[in-house]
Coordinates of C-alpha atoms in Angstrom, one line a residue:
X1 CA -15.6 10.7 0.1
X2 CA -14.7 7.3 1.7
X3 CA -15.0 3.8 0.3
X4 CA -18.3 2.0 1.0
X5 CA -18.7 -0.7 3.5
X6 CA -19.7 -4.1 2.6
X7 CA -22.0 -4.4 5.6
X8 CA -22.0 -3.9 9.4
X9 CA -20.8 -6.9 10.3
X10 CA -17.2 -7.8 11.8
X11 CA -15.2 -10.1 9.3
X12 CA -12.2 -12.0 9.9
X13 CA -9.7 -13.5 7.2
X14 CA -11.4 -16.8 7.1
X15 CA -14.7 -15.3 5.7
X16 CA -12.6 -12.9 3.6
X17 CA -11.3 -16.1 1.7
X18 CA -14.9 -17.3 0.8
X19 CA -16.0 -14.3 -0.9
X20 CA -16.3 -14.3 -4.7
X21 CA -13.1 -13.3 -6.5
X22 CA -14.7 -10.7 -8.7
X23 CA -15.2 -7.7 -6.1
X24 CA -12.4 -7.0 -4.0
X25 CA -12.4 -5.9 -0.3
X26 CA -9.6 -4.6 2.4
X27 CA -10.4 -5.7 5.6
X28 CA -9.7 -2.9 8.6
X29 CA -10.5 -4.0 12.2
X30 CA -13.0 -6.4 10.6
X31 CA -14.8 -4.0 8.6
X32 CA -14.7 -4.5 4.9
X33 CA -14.4 -1.8 2.7
X34 CA -15.2 -2.2 -1.1
X35 CA -12.1 -1.5 -3.2
X36 CA -12.6 1.5 -5.6
X37 CA -13.6 0.5 -9.6
X38 CA -10.3 0.1 -11.8
X39 CA -8.1 3.0 -11.5
X40 CA -7.3 5.3 -14.1
X41 CA -4.2 4.4 -16.6
X42 CA -2.2 7.6 -14.7
X43 CA -2.5 5.5 -11.6
X44 CA -1.3 2.6 -12.8
X45 CA 1.4 4.1 -15.0
X46 CA 3.0 5.3 -11.7
X47 CA 2.2 2.1 -9.7
X48 CA 3.9 0.4 -12.6
X49 CA 6.8 2.4 -12.7
X50 CA 7.5 2.7 -9.0
X51 CA 7.5 -1.4 -8.9
X52 CA 9.6 -1.5 -11.9
X53 CA 12.4 0.6 -10.5
X54 CA 12.1 -1.0 -7.1
X55 CA 11.9 -4.6 -8.4
X56 CA 15.1 -3.8 -10.6
X57 CA 17.3 -2.0 -7.6
X58 CA 16.7 -5.2 -5.4
X59 CA 17.4 -7.9 -8.0
X60 CA 20.2 -9.2 -6.4
X61 CA 19.0 -8.4 -2.8
X62 CA 17.3 -10.1 -0.2
X63 CA 14.2 -7.8 -0.2
X64 CA 11.4 -8.2 -3.0
X65 CA 8.9 -5.9 -4.4
X66 CA 5.2 -6.6 -5.4
X67 CA 2.8 -5.1 -6.7
X68 CA -1.4 -5.1 -6.3
X69 CA -3.3 -6.9 -5.5
X70 CA -1.3 -8.9 -3.1
X71 CA -3.2 -9.5 0.5
X72 CA -1.1 -8.3 3.5
X73 CA -2.6 -9.9 6.4
X74 CA -1.8 -7.6 9.7
X75 CA -2.3 -9.5 12.9
X76 CA -2.6 -7.8 16.1
X77 CA -0.6 -10.7 17.8
X78 CA -0.1 -14.3 17.1
X79 CA -3.8 -15.3 16.2
X80 CA -4.3 -17.6 13.3
X81 CA -4.5 -16.4 10.0
X82 CA -8.2 -17.1 9.7
X83 CA -9.1 -14.9 13.0
X84 CA -6.9 -11.9 11.3
X85 CA -9.3 -8.9 10.7
X86 CA -7.1 -6.3 8.9
X87 CA -5.9 -7.3 5.3
X88 CA -4.9 -4.5 3.2
X89 CA -3.7 -4.3 -0.2
X90 CA -1.1 -1.7 -1.1
X91 CA -0.4 -0.4 -4.4
X92 CA 3.4 -1.5 -4.2
X93 CA 4.9 -3.0 -1.2
X94 CA 8.5 -4.5 -0.6
X95 CA 9.1 -7.1 1.9
X96 CA 12.7 -8.0 3.2
X97 CA 11.9 -10.8 5.5
X98 CA 11.3 -13.9 3.3
X99 CA 9.7 -15.5 6.1
X100 CA 6.6 -13.0 5.9
X101 CA 5.6 -14.4 2.4
X102 CA 4.0 -17.3 1.9
X103 CA 1.3 -18.4 -0.9
X104 CA -1.6 -16.4 0.3
X105 CA 0.7 -13.3 0.2
X106 CA 2.2 -11.5 3.1
X107 CA 1.5 -12.0 6.8
X108 CA 3.2 -9.1 8.7
X109 CA 4.2 -5.8 8.0
X110 CA 5.9 -5.0 5.0
X111 CA 8.9 -2.6 4.9
X112 CA 7.9 -0.3 2.5
X113 CA 4.3 0.3 1.5
X114 CA 3.4 2.6 -1.1
X115 CA -0.1 4.1 -2.0
X116 CA -0.7 6.0 -5.4
X117 CA -4.1 8.3 -4.4
X118 CA -6.9 8.7 -6.4
X119 CA -10.3 10.6 -5.5
X120 CA -12.1 7.2 -4.3
X121 CA -9.3 6.2 -2.0
X122 CA -7.5 9.0 -0.9
X123 CA -9.3 9.4 2.7
X124 CA -8.9 5.7 3.1
X125 CA -5.3 5.8 2.2
X126 CA -4.5 8.8 4.2
X127 CA -6.4 8.1 7.4
X128 CA -7.4 4.3 7.9
X129 CA -4.4 2.8 6.2
X130 CA -2.0 5.2 7.7
X131 CA -3.2 4.4 11.2
X132 CA -3.0 0.4 10.2
X133 CA 0.4 0.8 9.0
X134 CA 1.7 2.3 11.8
X135 CA 0.0 0.4 14.3
X136 CA 1.8 -2.5 12.1
X137 CA 4.9 -1.5 12.3
X138 CA 5.1 -0.3 8.3
X139 CA 8.8 0.8 8.6
X140 CA 8.1 3.8 5.5
X141 CA 4.8 4.4 3.8
X142 CA 4.6 6.7 0.6
X143 CA 1.7 8.4 -0.5
X144 CA 2.1 9.5 -3.9
X145 CA -0.6 12.2 -5.0
X146 CA -0.5 12.6 -8.8
X147 CA -2.7 15.5 -9.4
X148 CA -0.7 17.8 -7.1
X149 CA 2.6 15.9 -8.2
X150 CA 3.8 15.6 -4.5
X151 CA 5.1 12.6 -2.5
X152 CA 4.3 12.3 1.2
X153 CA 6.7 9.9 3.1
X154 CA 6.2 8.6 6.6
X155 CA 8.7 7.1 8.8
X156 CA 8.4 4.7 11.7
X157 CA 10.5 5.9 14.5
X158 CA 10.3 4.6 17.7
X159 CA 6.7 2.9 16.7
X160 CA 5.0 6.2 15.5
X161 CA 4.7 8.3 12.3
X162 CA 6.0 11.7 13.1
X163 CA 5.7 14.7 10.9
X164 CA 6.1 13.7 7.2
X165 CA 8.1 14.7 4.7
X166 CA 6.0 16.4 1.6
X167 CA 8.4 16.5 -1.4
X168 CA 7.7 17.7 -5.1
X169 CA 7.7 14.5 -7.4
X170 CA 10.6 15.0 -9.6
X171 CA 14.2 13.8 -9.8
X172 CA 15.2 11.2 -7.4
X173 CA 13.5 10.3 -4.2
X174 CA 15.7 7.8 -1.9
X175 CA 14.2 5.0 0.0
X176 CA 15.3 5.3 3.4
X177 CA 14.8 1.7 4.4
X178 CA 16.3 0.4 1.2
X179 CA 20.0 1.4 1.2
X180 CA 20.9 2.8 -2.3
X181 CA 17.5 2.2 -3.6
X182 CA 16.0 5.4 -5.2
X183 CA 12.7 6.4 -7.4
X184 CA 13.5 8.3 -10.5
X185 CA 10.5 10.5 -11.3
X186 CA 11.3 12.6 -14.5
X187 CA 11.0 10.1 -17.2
X188 CA 7.4 9.1 -15.8
X189 CA 6.1 12.7 -15.5
X190 CA 7.0 13.4 -19.1
X191 CA 4.8 10.4 -19.9
X192 CA 1.9 11.7 -17.8
X193 CA -0.8 14.1 -19.0
X194 CA -0.2 17.6 -17.5
X195 CA -2.0 18.8 -14.4
X196 CA -5.5 20.7 -15.3
X197 CA -6.0 23.9 -13.3

């Protein structure tokens, strides 16, 4: 099941900025998708833990970790902000080029984007956002599957995502684009409720 569309109109970031703050959308090639309702506590626990570990690991480095909601504007060229038609909010992201950040959020591809899948967003994250992140040049894209307890990792190679690595959540997972940075899963997994069979 995909996320519902706001309408059938083509939208830009300029319009997006005028919409009420109480409803969140993502723009993908001008189509406004309604963000899912508030996520589960398990989802938020994973998001918070990944963000915490990344932020701690990057304390004395030029890269910065951010947690949703942060608008990431992904221009297709050099169009003005108001004309950009793709704006996403990854659960967690890392940006190493400070010139991509401003008061509105991020303009351009993050170095790392992490999405924690939930039933309402899984197809959106695995299909639409995968294509958008690849096109924009996101160097590494993680999809955390909390129910299956697996992590799917896409890495950009010559402008394309090849076959992903799929690993079990557990132990440590290095972040390829952030030298020396790893995410440790074991304590987090102990806190999460057991997987229902």
